[in-house]
CSV table of C-alpha atoms and ligand atoms in Angstrom, one decimal:
chain,number,residue,atom,x,y,z
A,489,UNK,CA,28.6,-150.2,198.0
A,490,UNK,CA,26.0,-152.6,196.5
A,491,UNK,CA,27.8,-155.0,194.2
A,492,UNK,CA,24.9,-157.2,193.2
A,493,UNK,CA,24.5,-157.7,189.4
A,494,UNK,CA,20.7,-157.4,189.7
A,495,UNK,CA,20.7,-153.8,191.0
A,496,UNK,CA,22.9,-152.4,188.2
A,497,UNK,CA,21.0,-151.7,185.0
A,498,UNK,CA,24.1,-152.0,182.8
A,499,UNK,CA,24.9,-155.4,184.2
A,500,UNK,CA,21.3,-156.5,183.9
A,501,UNK,CA,21.0,-155.3,180.3
A,502,UNK,CA,24.2,-157.2,179.1
A,503,UNK,CA,24.5,-160.9,178.4
A,504,UNK,CA,26.7,-162.2,181.1
A,505,UNK,CA,30.2,-162.6,179.6
A,506,UNK,CA,32.2,-165.8,180.0
A,507,UNK,CA,34.4,-165.3,183.1
A,508,UNK,CA,38.2,-165.2,182.5
A,509,UNK,CA,40.3,-167.6,184.6
A,510,UNK,CA,42.2,-166.3,187.6
A,511,UNK,CA,46.0,-166.0,187.6
A,512,UNK,CA,47.8,-169.1,188.8
A,513,UNK,CA,51.5,-169.8,189.2
A,514,UNK,CA,54.2,-167.5,188.1
A,515,UNK,CA,53.8,-166.2,184.5
A,516,UNK,CA,56.1,-163.9,182.5
A,517,UNK,CA,54.9,-161.1,180.3
A,518,UNK,CA,56.3,-157.8,178.9
A,519,UNK,CA,53.7,-155.7,180.7
A,520,UNK,CA,51.5,-156.3,183.7
A,521,UNK,CA,48.4,-154.1,184.0
A,522,UNK,CA,46.4,-153.8,187.3
A,523,UNK,CA,42.8,-153.0,186.7
A,524,UNK,CA,40.1,-154.0,184.2
A,525,UNK,CA,38.4,-150.7,183.6
A,526,UNK,CA,38.5,-148.6,180.5
A,527,UNK,CA,42.0,-147.2,181.4
A,528,UNK,CA,43.6,-150.7,181.9
A,529,UNK,CA,41.8,-152.3,178.9
A,530,UNK,CA,42.6,-149.4,176.6
A,531,UNK,CA,46.3,-149.8,177.6
A,532,UNK,CA,46.1,-153.6,177.1
A,533,UNK,CA,44.6,-153.1,173.6
A,534,UNK,CA,47.1,-150.5,172.5
A,535,UNK,CA,50.1,-152.4,173.9
A,536,UNK,CA,49.0,-155.8,172.5
A,537,UNK,CA,48.6,-154.0,169.1
A,538,UNK,CA,52.2,-153.0,169.4
A,539,UNK,CA,53.1,-156.6,169.7
A,540,UNK,CA,53.8,-156.7,173.5
A,541,UNK,CA,52.9,-159.6,175.7
A,542,UNK,CA,50.4,-158.2,178.1
A,543,UNK,CA,48.7,-159.5,181.3
A,544,UNK,CA,45.8,-157.7,182.8
A,545,UNK,CA,44.8,-158.5,186.4
A,546,UNK,CA,41.3,-157.6,187.5
A,547,UNK,CA,40.3,-158.1,191.2
A,548,UNK,CA,36.7,-158.9,190.4
A,549,UNK,CA,35.4,-158.8,186.8
A,550,UNK,CA,35.9,-156.4,183.9
A,551,UNK,CA,33.8,-153.3,184.4
A,552,UNK,CA,33.5,-153.9,188.2
A,553,UNK,CA,34.7,-150.3,188.9
A,554,UNK,CA,33.4,-147.0,187.6
A,555,UNK,CA,33.6,-148.2,184.0
A,556,UNK,CA,30.7,-150.5,184.5
A,557,UNK,CA,28.7,-148.2,186.7
A,558,UNK,CA,29.1,-144.7,185.2
A,559,UNK,CA,26.4,-142.3,184.1
A,560,UNK,CA,27.9,-143.0,180.6
A,561,UNK,CA,28.3,-139.3,179.7
A,562,UNK,CA,31.1,-138.5,177.4
A,563,UNK,CA,32.0,-134.9,178.2
A,564,UNK,CA,34.7,-132.6,176.9
A,565,UNK,CA,37.7,-131.6,179.0
A,566,UNK,CA,38.5,-132.6,182.5
A,567,UNK,CA,36.8,-132.6,185.9
A,568,UNK,CA,38.9,-129.5,186.8
A,569,UNK,CA,38.7,-126.1,185.0
A,570,UNK,CA,41.3,-125.5,182.2
A,571,UNK,CA,42.5,-122.6,184.4
A,572,UNK,CA,43.6,-125.1,187.0
A,573,UNK,CA,45.7,-126.9,184.4
A,574,UNK,CA,47.1,-123.6,183.0
A,575,UNK,CA,48.2,-122.7,186.6
A,576,UNK,CA,49.7,-126.1,187.1
A,577,UNK,CA,51.7,-126.7,183.9
A,578,UNK,CA,51.5,-123.4,181.9
A,579,UNK,CA,49.5,-122.4,178.9
A,580,UNK,CA,51.4,-124.4,176.3
A,581,UNK,CA,51.1,-127.7,178.2
A,582,UNK,CA,47.5,-127.0,179.2
A,583,UNK,CA,46.8,-126.7,175.5
A,584,UNK,CA,48.4,-130.1,174.9
A,585,UNK,CA,46.3,-131.5,177.7
A,586,UNK,CA,43.2,-130.1,176.1
A,587,UNK,CA,44.1,-131.7,172.7
A,588,UNK,CA,44.5,-135.0,174.5
A,589,UNK,CA,40.9,-134.7,175.8
A,590,UNK,CA,39.6,-133.9,172.4
A,591,UNK,CA,41.5,-136.8,170.9
A,592,UNK,CA,39.8,-139.0,173.6
A,593,UNK,CA,36.4,-138.2,172.2
A,594,UNK,CA,37.5,-139.2,168.7
A,595,UNK,CA,39.3,-142.3,170.1
A,596,UNK,CA,36.1,-143.4,171.9
A,597,UNK,CA,34.1,-143.3,168.6
A,598,UNK,CA,36.9,-144.9,166.6
A,599,UNK,CA,37.2,-147.8,169.1
A,600,UNK,CA,33.5,-148.4,169.0
A,601,UNK,CA,33.5,-148.5,165.2
A,602,UNK,CA,36.7,-150.4,164.7
A,603,UNK,CA,35.8,-153.1,167.2
A,604,UNK,CA,32.1,-153.1,166.4
A,605,UNK,CA,31.2,-152.4,170.1
A,606,UNK,CA,27.4,-152.5,170.6
A,607,UNK,CA,27.1,-149.8,173.3
A,608,UNK,CA,24.3,-147.5,172.1
A,609,UNK,CA,26.7,-144.6,171.5
A,610,UNK,CA,24.5,-141.5,171.0
A,611,UNK,CA,25.9,-138.1,170.1
A,612,UNK,CA,25.1,-134.9,172.0
A,613,UNK,CA,25.8,-133.6,175.5
A,614,UNK,CA,24.5,-130.6,177.4
A,615,UNK,CA,25.8,-128.9,180.5
A,616,UNK,CA,22.7,-127.2,181.9
A,617,UNK,CA,22.6,-124.1,184.1
A,618,UNK,CA,20.1,-123.4,186.9
A,619,UNK,CA,20.6,-119.6,187.5
A,620,UNK,CA,21.9,-116.5,185.9
A,621,UNK,CA,25.4,-117.0,187.4
A,622,UNK,CA,25.5,-120.4,185.6
A,623,UNK,CA,24.3,-118.8,182.3
A,624,UNK,CA,27.1,-116.3,182.5
A,625,UNK,CA,29.7,-119.1,183.2
A,626,UNK,CA,28.5,-121.2,180.3
A,627,UNK,CA,28.8,-118.2,177.9
A,628,UNK,CA,32.3,-117.5,179.2
A,629,UNK,CA,33.2,-121.2,178.8
A,630,UNK,CA,32.1,-121.2,175.2
A,631,UNK,CA,34.1,-118.1,174.5
A,632,UNK,CA,37.3,-119.4,176.2
A,633,UNK,CA,37.1,-122.8,174.5
A,634,UNK,CA,36.6,-121.3,171.1
A,635,UNK,CA,39.2,-118.5,171.3
A,636,UNK,CA,41.9,-120.2,173.4
A,637,UNK,CA,41.4,-123.9,172.6
A,638,UNK,CA,39.9,-123.8,169.1
A,639,UNK,CA,37.0,-125.9,170.2
A,640,UNK,CA,34.1,-125.1,168.0
A,641,UNK,CA,31.4,-127.7,168.5
A,642,UNK,CA,29.7,-125.8,171.3
A,643,UNK,CA,26.4,-123.9,171.1
A,644,UNK,CA,24.6,-121.9,173.8
A,645,UNK,CA,20.9,-122.7,174.2
A,646,UNK,CA,18.7,-120.2,175.9
A,647,UNK,CA,15.8,-120.8,178.3
A,648,UNK,CA,12.9,-120.8,175.8
A,649,UNK,CA,14.6,-123.2,173.3
A,650,UNK,CA,15.8,-125.4,176.2
A,651,UNK,CA,12.2,-125.8,177.4
A,652,UNK,CA,11.4,-127.5,174.1
A,653,UNK,CA,14.4,-129.9,174.6
A,654,UNK,CA,14.3,-130.8,178.2
A,655,UNK,CA,10.7,-131.1,179.6
A,656,UNK,CA,11.6,-129.4,182.9
A,657,UNK,CA,11.1,-125.9,184.3
A,658,UNK,CA,14.4,-126.1,186.2
A,659,UNK,CA,17.0,-125.1,183.7
A,660,UNK,CA,17.9,-121.6,182.4
A,661,UNK,CA,20.4,-122.4,179.7
A,662,UNK,CA,22.6,-125.1,178.3
A,663,UNK,CA,25.9,-125.5,176.6
A,664,UNK,CA,25.3,-128.1,173.9
A,665,UNK,CA,28.3,-130.1,172.5
A,666,UNK,CA,27.7,-132.0,169.3
A,667,UNK,CA,31.1,-133.6,169.9
A,668,UNK,CA,30.0,-135.1,173.3
A,669,UNK,CA,27.6,-138.0,173.7
A,670,UNK,CA,26.6,-140.9,175.9
A,671,UNK,CA,26.9,-144.7,175.9
A,672,UNK,CA,26.3,-147.9,177.7
A,673,UNK,CA,29.6,-147.9,179.7
A,674,UNK,CA,29.7,-151.6,180.7
A,675,UNK,CA,29.2,-152.8,177.1
A,676,UNK,CA,31.9,-150.4,176.0
A,677,UNK,CA,34.2,-151.7,178.6
A,678,UNK,CA,33.5,-155.3,177.7
A,679,UNK,CA,34.0,-154.5,174.1
A,680,UNK,CA,37.4,-153.1,174.8
A,681,UNK,CA,38.2,-156.3,176.8
A,682,UNK,CA,37.2,-158.4,173.8
A,683,UNK,CA,39.3,-156.3,171.5
A,684,UNK,CA,42.3,-156.5,173.8
A,685,UNK,CA,42.0,-160.3,174.1
A,686,UNK,CA,41.7,-160.6,170.3
A,687,UNK,CA,44.9,-158.5,169.9
A,688,UNK,CA,46.6,-161.0,172.2
A,689,UNK,CA,46.4,-159.6,175.7
A,690,UNK,CA,45.8,-162.2,178.5
A,691,UNK,CA,43.0,-161.1,180.9
A,692,UNK,CA,42.8,-162.6,184.4
A,693,UNK,CA,39.7,-162.0,186.4
A,694,UNK,CA,39.1,-162.7,190.1
A,695,UNK,CA,42.8,-161.8,190.5
A,696,UNK,CA,43.2,-159.3,193.2
A,697,UNK,CA,46.8,-157.9,193.3
A,698,UNK,CA,47.6,-157.9,197.0
A,699,UNK,CA,51.3,-157.1,196.8
A,700,UNK,CA,53.6,-155.4,194.3
A,701,UNK,CA,57.4,-155.4,194.0
A,702,UNK,CA,58.1,-152.4,191.9
A,703,UNK,CA,61.5,-152.6,190.1
A,704,UNK,CA,63.9,-149.8,191.1
A,705,UNK,CA,66.3,-150.1,188.2
A,706,UNK,CA,65.6,-150.3,184.5
A,707,UNK,CA,66.9,-153.9,183.9
A,708,UNK,CA,64.8,-155.4,186.7
A,709,UNK,CA,61.3,-157.0,186.5
A,710,UNK,CA,58.2,-155.8,188.4
A,711,UNK,CA,56.2,-158.4,190.3
A,712,UNK,CA,52.5,-158.4,191.0
A,713,UNK,CA,51.2,-161.0,193.4
A,714,UNK,CA,47.7,-162.4,193.7
A,715,UNK,CA,46.4,-165.1,196.0
A,716,UNK,CA,47.3,-167.9,193.6
A,717,UNK,CA,50.0,-166.5,191.3
A,718,UNK,CA,52.5,-163.9,190.3
A,719,UNK,CA,53.1,-161.9,187.1
A,720,UNK,CA,56.7,-161.0,186.4
A,721,UNK,CA,56.9,-158.2,183.8
A,722,UNK,CA,59.5,-155.6,182.7
A,723,UNK,CA,56.7,-153.0,182.7
A,724,UNK,CA,54.0,-152.3,185.2
A,725,UNK,CA,50.9,-150.1,184.9
A,726,UNK,CA,48.5,-149.4,187.8
A,727,UNK,CA,45.0,-148.5,186.7
A,728,UNK,CA,43.0,-149.5,189.7
A,729,UNK,CA,41.0,-146.2,190.1
A,730,UNK,CA,39.1,-145.7,193.3
A,731,UNK,CA,39.2,-149.4,194.2
A,732,UNK,CA,43.0,-149.6,194.4
A,733,UNK,CA,42.7,-148.9,198.1
A,734,UNK,CA,46.0,-148.7,200.0
A,735,UNK,CA,47.9,-151.1,197.7
A,736,UNK,CA,50.3,-148.2,196.9
A,737,UNK,CA,50.2,-145.8,199.9
A,738,UNK,CA,51.8,-142.9,198.0
A,739,UNK,CA,49.0,-143.1,195.4
A,740,UNK,CA,46.3,-143.5,198.0
A,741,UNK,CA,47.3,-140.3,199.7
A,742,UNK,CA,46.5,-138.3,196.5
A,743,UNK,CA,42.9,-139.6,196.3
A,744,UNK,CA,39.7,-139.6,198.2
A,745,UNK,CA,37.0,-142.1,197.2
A,746,UNK,CA,33.5,-140.6,197.0
A,747,UNK,CA,30.4,-142.7,196.5
A,748,UNK,CA,28.0,-141.6,193.8
A,749,UNK,CA,24.8,-143.1,192.5
A,750,UNK,CA,22.7,-143.8,189.4
A,751,UNK,CA,19.1,-145.0,189.1
A,752,UNK,CA,17.1,-146.3,186.1
A,753,UNK,CA,13.3,-145.9,185.8
A,754,UNK,CA,11.1,-148.6,184.4
A,755,UNK,CA,10.8,-148.5,180.6
A,756,UNK,CA,8.7,-145.4,180.0
A,757,UNK,CA,7.6,-146.1,176.4
A,758,UNK,CA,9.2,-144.4,173.4
A,759,UNK,CA,6.9,-141.4,173.2
A,760,UNK,CA,7.1,-140.5,176.9
A,761,UNK,CA,10.9,-141.0,177.0
A,762,UNK,CA,11.4,-138.9,173.9
A,763,UNK,CA,9.3,-136.1,175.3
A,764,UNK,CA,11.7,-135.8,178.3
A,765,UNK,CA,14.8,-135.0,176.3
A,766,UNK,CA,13.8,-134.4,172.7
A,767,UNK,CA,17.3,-134.2,171.2
A,768,UNK,CA,18.4,-137.4,173.1
A,769,UNK,CA,21.5,-135.7,174.4
A,770,UNK,CA,22.9,-136.4,177.9
A,771,UNK,CA,22.6,-133.7,180.4
A,772,UNK,CA,24.6,-132.7,183.5
A,773,UNK,CA,23.8,-129.7,185.7
A,774,UNK,CA,26.3,-127.1,187.0
A,775,UNK,CA,25.9,-127.7,190.7
A,776,UNK,CA,28.8,-128.9,192.8
A,777,UNK,CA,26.5,-131.8,193.9
A,778,UNK,CA,25.2,-132.3,190.4
A,779,UNK,CA,22.3,-134.1,188.8
A,780,UNK,CA,22.9,-135.9,185.5
A,781,UNK,CA,20.5,-137.7,183.3
A,782,UNK,CA,19.9,-139.3,179.9
A,783,UNK,CA,17.6,-141.6,178.0
A,784,UNK,CA,18.6,-145.3,177.6
A,785,UNK,CA,18.0,-147.1,174.3
A,786,UNK,CA,15.1,-149.0,175.9
A,787,UNK,CA,13.4,-145.7,176.8
A,788,UNK,CA,14.2,-145.4,180.5
A,789,UNK,CA,15.5,-142.3,182.2
A,790,UNK,CA,18.9,-142.9,183.8
A,791,UNK,CA,19.3,-140.4,186.6
A,792,UNK,CA,22.5,-139.9,188.6
A,793,UNK,CA,23.6,-137.7,191.4
A,794,UNK,CA,24.0,-137.5,195.1
A,795,UNK,CA,27.4,-138.3,196.7
A,796,UNK,CA,28.5,-139.7,200.0
A,797,UNK,CA,31.8,-138.7,201.6
A,798,UNK,CA,31.5,-140.7,204.7
A,799,UNK,CA,32.3,-144.0,203.0
A,800,UNK,CA,29.0,-145.3,204.3
A,801,UNK,CA,26.2,-146.3,201.9
A,802,UNK,CA,23.0,-144.3,202.1
A,803,UNK,CA,20.1,-146.5,203.2
A,804,UNK,CA,18.2,-146.4,200.0
A,805,UNK,CA,19.9,-144.6,197.0
A,806,UNK,CA,17.0,-145.4,194.7
A,807,UNK,CA,14.5,-143.5,197.0
A,808,UNK,CA,16.8,-140.5,197.3
A,809,UNK,CA,17.5,-140.3,193.6
A,810,UNK,CA,13.8,-140.7,192.9
A,811,UNK,CA,13.1,-137.6,195.0
A,812,UNK,CA,15.8,-135.6,193.1
A,813,UNK,CA,14.4,-136.8,189.8
A,814,UNK,CA,10.9,-135.7,190.8
A,815,UNK,CA,12.3,-132.2,191.3
A,816,UNK,CA,13.6,-132.1,187.7
A,817,UNK,CA,10.8,-134.1,186.1
A,818,UNK,CA,7.6,-133.9,188.3
A,819,UNK,CA,5.8,-135.7,185.5
A,820,UNK,CA,7.8,-138.9,186.5
A,821,UNK,CA,6.7,-138.9,190.1
A,822,UNK,CA,4.7,-142.1,189.5
A,823,UNK,CA,7.5,-143.9,187.5
A,824,UNK,CA,9.0,-146.9,189.2
A,825,UNK,CA,12.8,-147.1,189.9
A,826,UNK,CA,13.8,-150.5,188.6
A,827,UNK,CA,17.5,-150.3,189.3
A,828,UNK,CA,19.7,-148.2,191.6
A,829,UNK,CA,23.4,-148.7,192.1
A,830,UNK,CA,26.5,-146.9,193.2
A,831,UNK,CA,30.2,-146.7,192.6
A,832,UNK,CA,33.3,-144.8,193.8
A,833,UNK,CA,35.0,-141.9,192.2
A,834,UNK,CA,38.8,-141.4,192.5
A,835,UNK,CA,38.9,-137.7,193.3
A,836,UNK,CA,42.2,-135.7,193.5
A,837,UNK,CA,42.4,-132.5,195.5
A,838,UNK,CA,42.5,-130.3,192.4
A,839,UNK,CA,40.4,-132.7,190.4
A,840,UNK,CA,43.1,-133.0,187.7
A,841,UNK,CA,44.2,-136.5,186.5
A,842,UNK,CA,47.1,-138.0,188.4
A,843,UNK,CA,49.6,-139.9,186.2
A,844,UNK,CA,53.2,-140.7,186.9
A,845,UNK,CA,55.9,-143.3,187.7
A,846,UNK,CA,56.6,-145.6,190.6
A,847,UNK,CA,59.9,-146.8,189.2
A,848,UNK,CA,61.9,-146.7,185.9
A,849,UNK,CA,59.3,-149.1,184.3
A,850,UNK,CA,56.4,-148.7,186.6
A,851,UNK,CA,53.6,-146.3,185.8
A,852,UNK,CA,50.2,-145.3,187.2
A,853,UNK,CA,47.1,-143.5,185.8
A,854,UNK,CA,44.4,-142.5,188.3
A,855,UNK,CA,42.4,-139.5,189.7
A,856,UNK,CA,40.0,-139.0,186.7
A,857,UNK,CA,37.7,-137.4,189.4
A,858,UNK,CA,34.3,-138.5,188.1
A,859,UNK,CA,35.1,-137.4,184.5
A,860,UNK,CA,36.7,-140.5,183.1
A,861,UNK,CA,34.5,-141.9,180.3
A,862,UNK,CA,36.6,-140.2,177.7
A,863,UNK,CA,40.0,-139.6,179.4
A,864,UNK,CA,40.3,-143.2,180.5
A,865,UNK,CA,40.7,-144.3,176.9
A,866,UNK,CA,43.5,-141.7,176.5
A,867,UNK,CA,45.1,-142.8,179.8
A,868,UNK,CA,45.5,-146.2,178.3
A,869,UNK,CA,46.8,-144.9,175.0
A,870,UNK,CA,49.3,-142.6,176.7
A,871,UNK,CA,50.4,-145.4,179.0
A,872,UNK,CA,51.0,-147.5,175.9
A,873,UNK,CA,53.1,-144.7,174.4
A,874,UNK,CA,55.3,-144.3,177.5
A,875,UNK,CA,55.8,-148.1,177.8
A,876,UNK,CA,56.6,-148.2,174.1
A,877,UNK,CA,59.3,-145.6,174.6
A,878,UNK,CA,57.6,-142.3,173.8
A,879,UNK,CA,57.2,-140.4,177.1
A,880,UNK,CA,56.3,-137.0,175.7
A,881,UNK,CA,52.5,-136.9,176.1
A,882,UNK,CA,52.4,-139.0,179.3
A,883,UNK,CA,55.0,-136.6,180.9
A,884,UNK,CA,52.8,-133.6,180.3
A,885,UNK,CA,50.3,-135.3,182.6
A,886,UNK,CA,53.0,-136.3,185.0
A,887,UNK,CA,54.0,-132.7,185.4
A,888,UNK,CA,50.6,-131.7,186.8
A,889,UNK,CA,51.3,-130.8,190.4
A,890,UNK,CA,49.3,-132.8,193.0
A,891,UNK,CA,49.1,-132.5,196.8
A,892,UNK,CA,48.2,-135.2,199.4
A,893,UNK,CA,44.7,-134.9,200.7
A,894,UNK,CA,45.0,-133.0,204.0
A,895,UNK,CA,44.0,-134.6,207.3
A,896,UNK,CA,46.0,-137.8,207.1
A,897,UNK,CA,44.3,-141.2,207.4
A,898,UNK,CA,41.9,-140.3,210.2
A,899,UNK,CA,40.9,-136.6,209.6
A,900,UNK,CA,40.7,-136.4,205.8
A,901,UNK,CA,37.1,-137.7,205.6
A,902,UNK,CA,35.6,-135.4,208.3
A,903,UNK,CA,37.4,-132.5,206.7
A,904,UNK,CA,36.0,-133.4,203.3
A,905,UNK,CA,32.5,-133.6,204.8
A,906,UNK,CA,32.9,-130.1,206.1
A,907,UNK,CA,34.2,-128.8,202.8
A,908,UNK,CA,31.3,-130.4,200.9
A,909,UNK,CA,28.8,-128.9,203.2
A,910,UNK,CA,30.2,-125.6,202.1
A,911,UNK,CA,29.9,-126.6,198.4
A,912,UNK,CA,26.3,-127.7,199.0
A,913,UNK,CA,25.6,-124.2,200.5
A,914,UNK,CA,27.1,-122.6,197.3
A,915,UNK,CA,24.6,-124.7,195.2
A,916,UNK,CA,21.6,-123.1,197.0
A,917,UNK,CA,22.9,-119.5,196.8
B,865,FAD,C1,28.3,-144.0,189.6
B,865,FAD,C2,29.3,-143.3,188.7
B,865,FAD,C3,28.9,-142.5,187.7
B,865,FAD,C4,29.9,-141.9,186.8
B,865,FAD,N1,29.5,-141.2,185.7
B,865,FAD,C5,30.4,-140.7,184.9
B,865,FAD,C6,29.9,-140.0,183.7
B,865,FAD,O1,28.7,-139.9,183.4
B,865,FAD,N2,30.9,-139.5,182.9
B,865,FAD,C7,32.2,-139.6,183.1
B,865,FAD,O2,33.1,-139.1,182.3
B,865,FAD,N3,32.7,-140.3,184.2
B,865,FAD,C8,31.8,-140.8,185.1
B,865,FAD,N4,32.2,-141.6,186.1
B,865,FAD,C9,33.6,-141.8,186.3
B,865,FAD,C10,34.1,-142.9,185.3
B,865,FAD,O3,33.3,-144.0,185.4
B,865,FAD,C11,35.6,-143.3,185.7
B,865,FAD,O4,36.4,-142.1,185.7
B,865,FAD,C12,36.2,-144.3,184.8
B,865,FAD,O5,35.4,-145.4,184.5
B,865,FAD,C13,37.5,-144.7,185.4
B,865,FAD,O6,38.0,-145.8,184.6
B,865,FAD,P1,39.2,-146.6,185.2
B,865,FAD,O7,39.5,-147.7,184.2
B,865,FAD,O8,40.3,-145.6,185.4
B,865,FAD,O9,38.8,-147.2,186.6
B,865,FAD,P2,37.7,-148.3,187.0
B,865,FAD,O10,36.7,-148.4,186.0
B,865,FAD,O11,37.3,-148.0,188.4
B,865,FAD,O12,38.5,-149.6,186.9
B,865,FAD,C14,39.5,-150.0,187.9
B,865,FAD,C15,39.5,-151.5,188.1
B,865,FAD,O13,40.7,-151.9,188.8
B,865,FAD,C16,40.3,-152.9,189.6
B,865,FAD,N5,41.3,-153.0,190.7
B,865,FAD,C17,41.5,-152.1,191.7
B,865,FAD,N6,42.4,-152.5,192.6
B,865,FAD,C18,42.9,-153.7,192.1
B,865,FAD,C19,43.8,-154.7,192.5
B,865,FAD,N7,44.5,-154.5,193.7
B,865,FAD,N8,44.0,-155.8,191.8
B,865,FAD,C20,43.3,-156.0,190.7
B,865,FAD,N9,42.4,-155.1,190.2
B,865,FAD,C21,42.1,-154.0,190.9
B,865,FAD,C22,38.9,-152.7,190.1
B,865,FAD,O14,38.2,-153.8,190.5
B,865,FAD,C23,38.3,-152.0,188.8
B,865,FAD,O15,37.6,-152.9,188.0
B,865,FAD,C24,31.3,-142.2,187.0
B,865,FAD,C25,31.7,-143.0,188.0
B,865,FAD,C26,30.7,-143.6,188.8
B,865,FAD,C27,31.2,-144.6,189.9
């Protein structure tokens, strides 16, 4: 995956932050957090606000993972259907999971306001359908969420009205959420980092955790080792997302890392950009291999989509995304792609979040499955609750059943490629 700062629009449009020093020597804290994305930073902020001594270890730099690469779309709910969660934990707990997701949307806006994070937060999100089957699903979704989950910020938009909002012939309906929105994910992540540091958390960058010693009884400390140091802490939180690799094999078995890509056009000028999406909401379509897009504050179109399952980069993601973008917006065929970048998603088999314990004081949050802009903030808040002694909400997540990806180390990827060919076929039917 291309890691160069120059190819990622978010990195390029943010003043380069001062790097934080790497960990050196043995240092003692109350909590050690592995991972400097939104999940880890939200936990660091909430825990530091509770007066705990917090160390956060980030392998590269803050926002190096999905949090600094994302499409930036803040969407209600989870990557999986609510029916998956109902099946897994029952209706009462599913409702509590839903309430956490809605609280996450509020939390995101509160954090932005409270910590004055300049991240272009813009309200409005649309899930857009491409065929009659999708239109029916969107209507059913609206009904279910209103009647069973008391979620009332959704509105169905029909084809004619939608044509006046998205300048494309492609879409047949949309589910508009005034409670959703979009933002500059890297600036949001860095803003959380600043807030966590101001609250007293110690952030170490360039500090790749290569080995963990997870305490197996409540009075023992956890140890996290990097190339040049060790953090000793009573509590441990793993929030490494898709980039955690095989550091904790039992966690790796629950995930597959899927590559996904975003491109940014050249600045189109205010008038031309406005005409593409007149309500300035973000949009994501309903295909399995979905397209998602939104306007940036400097009047580009940010267009995401495509996935790779093979773990191998496509030769030129910008060119591929450009071709997809031209299908949605043929009027942009001539527009130059100025940035194209990718990142990895941490996908679970049922696409539900995977939270739990590794030891009596060792916790993990992962598996946000490409739907983490909102839930990651709550992952951090819930981790701070369980570490602070209140396990109730964290444990609702910990009860969601998860299975290992089938196929073991060698066959899981070829099996996934086959499965995704099937989903691609469903998209064209
Ligand atoms: C291209 C792309 C587009 C996306 N678009 C959207 C979207 O529009 N809407 C949405 O809701 N979600 C989207 N997502 C998903 C979303 O970005 C993630 O779910 C979310 O950012 C996860 O946050 P996180 O903090 O859990 O993980 P990350 O942001 O991935 O952070 C994990 C961090 O842990 C670090 N780390 C890993 N292992 C170690 C180690 N051993 N030692 C130290 N540090 C370590 C990594 O370097 C990384 O910085 C997208 C993701 C990608 C990649």
